[in-house]
PDB file of C-alpha atoms in Angstrom:
ATOM      1  CA  MET A 231       8.627  14.813  25.782  1.00  0.00           C
ATOM      2  CA  LYS A 232       7.310  17.222  23.205  1.00  0.00           C
ATOM      3  CA  ILE A 233       4.950  19.910  24.371  1.00  0.00           C
ATOM      4  CA  ALA A 234       2.739  22.625  22.795  1.00  0.00           C
ATOM      5  CA  ILE A 235       3.171  26.250  23.542  1.00  0.00           C
ATOM      6  CA  GLY A 236       0.896  29.169  22.730  1.00  0.00           C
ATOM      7  CA  CYS A 237       0.416  32.862  23.399  1.00  0.00           C
ATOM      8  CA  ASP A 238      -1.567  35.900  22.404  1.00  0.00           C
ATOM      9  CA  GLU A 239       0.123  39.270  21.541  1.00  0.00           C
ATOM     10  CA  ALA A 240       0.050  40.265  25.273  1.00  0.00           C
ATOM     11  CA  ALA A 241       2.494  37.485  26.049  1.00  0.00           C
ATOM     12  CA  TYR A 242       4.627  37.185  22.926  1.00  0.00           C
ATOM     13  CA  ARG A 243       7.837  38.308  24.690  1.00  0.00           C
ATOM     14  CA  LEU A 244       7.337  35.883  27.499  1.00  0.00           C
ATOM     15  CA  LYS A 245       6.704  33.060  25.083  1.00  0.00           C
ATOM     16  CA  VAL A 246       9.947  33.881  23.281  1.00  0.00           C
ATOM     17  CA  GLU A 247      11.914  33.687  26.567  1.00  0.00           C
ATOM     18  CA  ILE A 248      10.079  30.517  27.473  1.00  0.00           C
ATOM     19  CA  MET A 249      11.075  28.838  24.162  1.00  0.00           C
ATOM     20  CA  LYS A 250      14.708  29.799  24.806  1.00  0.00           C
ATOM     21  CA  HIS A 251      14.419  28.199  28.213  1.00  0.00           C
ATOM     22  CA  LEU A 252      12.839  25.102  26.745  1.00  0.00           C
ATOM     23  CA  ASP A 253      15.686  24.874  24.208  1.00  0.00           C
ATOM     24  CA  GLU A 254      18.197  24.987  27.102  1.00  0.00           C
ATOM     25  CA  LEU A 255      16.226  22.157  28.837  1.00  0.00           C
ATOM     26  CA  ASP A 256      16.319  20.215  25.593  1.00  0.00           C
ATOM     27  CA  ILE A 257      12.433  20.013  25.560  1.00  0.00           C
ATOM     28  CA  GLU A 258      10.920  19.909  22.170  1.00  0.00           C
ATOM     29  CA  TYR A 259       7.880  22.061  21.403  1.00  0.00           C
ATOM     30  CA  ASP A 260       5.503  23.189  18.689  1.00  0.00           C
ATOM     31  CA  ASP A 261       4.537  26.859  18.717  1.00  0.00           C
ATOM     32  CA  PHE A 262       0.797  27.581  18.369  1.00  0.00           C
ATOM     33  CA  GLY A 263       1.109  31.125  19.507  1.00  0.00           C
ATOM     34  CA  ALA A 264       1.055  34.588  17.970  1.00  0.00           C
ATOM     35  CA  GLY A 265       4.084  35.796  16.080  1.00  0.00           C
ATOM     36  CA  GLU A 266       5.687  39.159  16.588  1.00  0.00           C
ATOM     37  CA  GLY A 267       3.085  41.858  15.851  1.00  0.00           C
ATOM     38  CA  ASP A 268       0.221  39.418  15.354  1.00  0.00           C
ATOM     39  CA  VAL A 269      -3.034  40.135  17.046  1.00  0.00           C
ATOM     40  CA  VAL A 270      -4.957  36.973  17.895  1.00  0.00           C
ATOM     41  CA  LEU A 271      -7.899  35.947  20.116  1.00  0.00           C
ATOM     42  CA  TYR A 272      -6.405  34.059  23.069  1.00  0.00           C
ATOM     43  CA  PRO A 273      -9.380  31.709  23.150  1.00  0.00           C
ATOM     44  CA  ASP A 274      -8.530  30.467  19.570  1.00  0.00           C
ATOM     45  CA  VAL A 275      -4.943  29.728  20.684  1.00  0.00           C
ATOM     46  CA  ALA A 276      -5.992  28.019  23.952  1.00  0.00           C
ATOM     47  CA  GLU A 277      -8.545  25.899  22.171  1.00  0.00           C
ATOM     48  CA  ALA A 278      -6.048  24.707  19.488  1.00  0.00           C
ATOM     49  CA  VAL A 279      -3.510  23.809  22.179  1.00  0.00           C
ATOM     50  CA  ALA A 280      -6.008  22.142  24.461  1.00  0.00           C
ATOM     51  CA  VAL A 281      -7.495  20.048  21.713  1.00  0.00           C
ATOM     52  CA  ALA A 282      -4.037  18.875  20.661  1.00  0.00           C
ATOM     53  CA  VAL A 283      -3.357  17.810  24.325  1.00  0.00           C
ATOM     54  CA  ALA A 284      -6.724  16.199  24.675  1.00  0.00           C
ATOM     55  CA  GLU A 285      -6.149  14.251  21.398  1.00  0.00           C
ATOM     56  CA  GLY A 286      -2.831  12.924  22.872  1.00  0.00           C
ATOM     57  CA  LYS A 287      -0.581  14.733  20.441  1.00  0.00           C
ATOM     58  CA  TYR A 288       1.204  16.354  23.399  1.00  0.00           C
ATOM     59  CA  GLN A 289       1.474  15.264  27.051  1.00  0.00           C
ATOM     60  CA  ARG A 290       1.741  18.860  28.337  1.00  0.00           C
ATOM     61  CA  ALA A 291       1.463  22.461  27.213  1.00  0.00           C
ATOM     62  CA  ILE A 292       2.261  25.997  28.266  1.00  0.00           C
ATOM     63  CA  LEU A 293      -0.119  28.827  27.545  1.00  0.00           C
ATOM     64  CA  THR A 294       0.677  32.486  28.099  1.00  0.00           C
ATOM     65  CA  CYS A 295      -1.403  35.617  27.919  1.00  0.00           C
ATOM     66  CA  GLY A 296      -1.625  38.869  29.967  1.00  0.00           C
ATOM     67  CA  THR A 297      -2.668  37.115  33.211  1.00  0.00           C
ATOM     68  CA  GLY A 298      -2.895  33.445  32.232  1.00  0.00           C
ATOM     69  CA  ILE A 299      -6.564  33.451  33.414  1.00  0.00           C
ATOM     70  CA  GLY A 300      -8.222  33.741  30.025  1.00  0.00           C
ATOM     71  CA  MET A 301      -6.112  30.967  28.578  1.00  0.00           C
ATOM     72  CA  CYS A 302      -6.889  28.793  31.539  1.00  0.00           C
ATOM     73  CA  ILE A 303     -10.557  29.292  31.449  1.00  0.00           C
ATOM     74  CA  THR A 304     -10.735  28.523  27.656  1.00  0.00           C
ATOM     75  CA  ALA A 305      -8.393  25.476  27.862  1.00  0.00           C
ATOM     76  CA  ASN A 306     -10.587  23.990  30.616  1.00  0.00           C
ATOM     77  CA  LYS A 307     -13.599  24.118  28.300  1.00  0.00           C
ATOM     78  CA  VAL A 308     -12.033  21.277  26.228  1.00  0.00           C
ATOM     79  CA  PRO A 309     -13.137  17.877  27.533  1.00  0.00           C
ATOM     80  CA  GLY A 310     -10.362  16.024  29.350  1.00  0.00           C
ATOM     81  CA  ILE A 311      -8.199  19.030  29.993  1.00  0.00           C
ATOM     82  CA  ARG A 312      -6.967  20.190  33.366  1.00  0.00           C
ATOM     83  CA  ALA A 313      -5.276  23.613  33.036  1.00  0.00           C
ATOM     84  CA  ALA A 314      -3.943  25.661  35.915  1.00  0.00           C
ATOM     85  CA  VAL A 315      -2.726  29.267  36.322  1.00  0.00           C
ATOM     86  CA  CYS A 316       0.760  29.006  37.846  1.00  0.00           C
ATOM     87  CA  HIS A 317       2.120  32.153  39.434  1.00  0.00           C
ATOM     88  CA  ASP A 318       3.971  30.782  42.452  1.00  0.00           C
ATOM     89  CA  VAL A 319       5.998  27.699  43.268  1.00  0.00           C
ATOM     90  CA  PHE A 320       3.452  25.962  45.577  1.00  0.00           C
ATOM     91  CA  SER A 321       0.437  26.237  43.273  1.00  0.00           C
ATOM     92  CA  THR A 322       2.644  25.154  40.330  1.00  0.00           C
ATOM     93  CA  GLU A 323       3.742  22.055  42.197  1.00  0.00           C
ATOM     94  CA  ARG A 324       0.298  21.159  43.375  1.00  0.00           C
ATOM     95  CA  SER A 325      -1.129  21.661  39.843  1.00  0.00           C
ATOM     96  CA  ARG A 326       0.888  18.556  38.830  1.00  0.00           C
ATOM     97  CA  LYS A 327       1.090  16.589  42.023  1.00  0.00           C
ATOM     98  CA  SER A 328      -2.526  16.951  43.215  1.00  0.00           C
ATOM     99  CA  ASN A 329      -4.437  17.799  40.052  1.00  0.00           C
ATOM    100  CA  ASP A 330      -2.382  16.211  37.225  1.00  0.00           C
ATOM    101  CA  ALA A 331      -2.661  19.373  35.186  1.00  0.00           C
ATOM    102  CA  GLN A 332      -1.562  18.930  31.655  1.00  0.00           C
ATOM    103  CA  ILE A 333      -1.524  22.682  30.830  1.00  0.00           C
ATOM    104  CA  MET A 334       0.349  25.390  32.639  1.00  0.00           C
ATOM    105  CA  CYS A 335      -0.945  28.946  32.170  1.00  0.00           C
ATOM    106  CA  LEU A 336       1.331  32.001  32.832  1.00  0.00           C
ATOM    107  CA  GLY A 337       0.662  35.736  32.706  1.00  0.00           C
ATOM    108  CA  GLU A 338       3.286  38.037  31.271  1.00  0.00           C
ATOM    109  CA  ARG A 339       1.782  41.005  33.141  1.00  0.00           C
ATOM    110  CA  VAL A 340       1.825  39.110  36.397  1.00  0.00           C
ATOM    111  CA  ILE A 341       5.162  37.378  36.640  1.00  0.00           C
ATOM    112  CA  GLY A 342       8.646  38.068  35.302  1.00  0.00           C
ATOM    113  CA  VAL A 343      10.699  36.017  32.919  1.00  0.00           C
ATOM    114  CA  GLU A 344      12.942  34.484  35.626  1.00  0.00           C
ATOM    115  CA  LEU A 345      10.066  33.507  37.774  1.00  0.00           C
ATOM    116  CA  ALA A 346       8.373  31.942  34.768  1.00  0.00           C
ATOM    117  CA  LYS A 347      11.504  29.844  34.027  1.00  0.00           C
ATOM    118  CA  SER A 348      11.703  28.669  37.722  1.00  0.00           C
ATOM    119  CA  LEU A 349       8.024  27.718  37.598  1.00  0.00           C
ATOM    120  CA  ILE A 350       8.528  25.772  34.371  1.00  0.00           C
ATOM    121  CA  ASP A 351      11.419  23.927  35.995  1.00  0.00           C
ATOM    122  CA  VAL A 352       9.204  22.959  38.975  1.00  0.00           C
ATOM    123  CA  TRP A 353       6.317  21.958  36.687  1.00  0.00           C
ATOM    124  CA  PHE A 354       8.400  19.606  34.575  1.00  0.00           C
ATOM    125  CA  LYS A 355      10.030  17.976  37.671  1.00  0.00           C
ATOM    126  CA  CYS A 356       6.598  17.254  39.228  1.00  0.00           C
ATOM    127  CA  GLU A 357       4.450  14.253  38.413  1.00  0.00           C
ATOM    128  CA  PHE A 358       0.981  13.332  39.545  1.00  0.00           C
ATOM    129  CA  ALA A 359       1.349  11.876  43.109  1.00  0.00           C
ATOM    130  CA  GLY A 360      -1.857   9.800  43.049  1.00  0.00           C
ATOM    131  CA  GLY A 361      -2.647   8.689  46.612  1.00  0.00           C
ATOM    132  CA  GLY A 362      -5.424  10.804  48.152  1.00  0.00           C
ATOM    133  CA  SER A 363      -5.568  12.936  45.078  1.00  0.00           C
ATOM    134  CA  ALA A 364      -6.392  10.076  42.686  1.00  0.00           C
ATOM    135  CA  PRO A 365     -10.093   9.880  43.648  1.00  0.00           C
ATOM    136  CA  LYS A 366     -10.421  13.624  43.328  1.00  0.00           C
ATOM    137  CA  VAL A 367      -8.967  13.724  39.853  1.00  0.00           C
ATOM    138  CA  LYS A 368     -11.158  10.699  38.928  1.00  0.00           C
ATOM    139  CA  ARG A 369     -14.124  12.663  40.135  1.00  0.00           C
ATOM    140  CA  ILE A 370     -13.107  15.756  38.079  1.00  0.00           C
ATOM    141  CA  ASN A 371     -12.930  13.496  35.039  1.00  0.00           C
ATOM    142  CA  GLU A 372     -16.423  12.020  35.836  1.00  0.00           C
ATOM    143  CA  ILE A 373     -17.925  15.531  36.130  1.00  0.00           C
ATOM    144  CA  ASP A 374     -16.171  16.507  32.924  1.00  0.00           C
ATOM    145  CA  ALA A 375     -17.629  13.534  31.037  1.00  0.00           C
ATOM    146  CA  LYS A 376     -21.135  14.076  32.586  1.00  0.00           C
ATOM    147  CA  TYR A 377     -21.417  17.654  31.209  1.00  0.00           C
ATOM    148  CA  ASN A 378     -19.701  17.046  27.868  1.00  0.00           C
ATOM    149  CA  LYS A 379     -22.246  14.355  26.847  1.00  0.00           C
ATOM    150  CA  ARG A 380     -24.653  17.128  25.892  1.00  0.00           C
TER     151      ARG A 380
END
């Protein structure tokens, strides 16, 4: 699997540590994020990554900013995307198993590097469980399509 990764300047250090971890896991990635010392608007990074995922260029992505919230809000504006803020093990697991989230959003100012690595490990081990969640994700997609026809 090849993923996309992106950050703004508030999460550059976390992105670097995540890339090292992905290298250890032998997960390929393309970096859409800020470079050292770059100042970028996180909505631009989130949009670029979310569009690439929505177009099928990547199955999953990781976005990082100060809290993960802004990246998540922006990514979810792209039709077909389900992004989730992941700051604990349970919500990280459920983002995949229940919601089939393709994009994980992390906040450098909220979690530490070791927790981020642990959450990434959980996120990559989890797959969409279907079952009772399948009709809910289907409905999310229907609502998405309804409002994106405008």
